[in-house]
Amino acid sequence: MDSHTKESSIRLLKQLRDVYQGQLDTSVIEEIEAVVTALEQEGTCSKSLSALYWSDRVLELIGKVIRLVTNITDLMS
């Protein structure tokens, strides 16, 4: 994950947490905090496996937030 993508991911996760905090489960907020902390502490990832892992985690959390705040699963049924 390059530094621009990492910074954008951190910013997005923090914004999602701040905007939807009242609608999110504590476990999702804790997950967001853990990923943000790990990304902030980690240098620029040059290993493709590590970059893939963090990219997947960020996308997974974005998906959780979208499902929780939009009830998208009801629309998909």
XYZ file of C-alpha atoms in Angstrom:
77
model
C 0.000 0.000 0.000
C 1.599 3.259 -1.050
C 1.673 6.195 1.358
C -1.121 8.116 -0.426
C -3.472 5.132 -0.300
C -2.595 4.490 3.328
C -3.274 8.122 4.290
C -6.558 8.114 2.364
C -7.605 4.865 4.035
C -6.829 6.213 7.497
C -8.706 9.441 6.791
C -11.739 7.578 5.407
C -11.935 5.138 8.311
C -11.718 7.995 10.817
C -14.448 9.920 8.991
C -16.720 6.879 8.896
C -16.121 6.278 12.602
C -16.843 9.906 13.504
C -19.936 10.316 11.341
C -21.599 6.975 12.122
C -20.318 6.293 15.643
C -23.822 6.280 17.112
C -24.989 3.662 14.608
C -22.004 1.315 14.788
C -21.504 -1.631 17.095
C -18.696 -1.283 19.609
C -16.886 -4.169 17.909
C -16.833 -2.320 14.564
C -15.523 0.858 16.206
C -12.814 -1.185 17.930
C -11.891 -2.828 14.609
C -11.630 0.567 12.934
C -9.437 1.850 15.768
C -7.168 -1.203 15.559
C -6.704 -0.914 11.791
C -6.117 2.849 11.937
C -3.548 2.411 14.704
C -1.761 -0.370 12.823
C -1.680 1.660 9.609
C -0.398 4.752 11.410
C 2.385 2.790 13.110
C 3.461 0.868 10.037
C 5.862 2.376 7.543
C 5.074 2.301 3.849
C 4.322 -1.299 2.993
C 6.560 -2.652 0.295
C 5.594 -6.289 0.791
C 2.680 -7.143 -1.447
C 1.164 -9.596 1.071
C 1.097 -7.009 3.827
C -0.298 -4.365 1.488
C -2.996 -6.769 0.333
C -3.907 -7.660 3.906
C -4.361 -4.029 4.964
C -6.220 -3.134 1.786
C -8.606 -6.031 2.414
C -9.114 -5.003 6.050
C -9.934 -1.410 5.051
C -12.428 -2.547 2.405
C -13.974 -5.043 4.811
C -14.546 -2.308 7.391
C -16.004 0.073 4.804
C -18.399 -2.709 3.795
C -19.437 -3.319 7.417
C -20.183 0.358 7.952
C -22.207 0.579 4.732
C -24.243 -2.497 5.687
C -24.934 -1.169 9.167
C -25.941 2.367 8.228
C -27.896 1.711 5.027
C -29.633 -1.607 5.679
C -28.364 -2.631 2.237
C -28.901 -6.315 3.070
C -32.668 -5.628 3.166
C -32.479 -4.116 -0.305
C -30.560 -7.114 -1.663
C -33.178 -9.669 -0.521
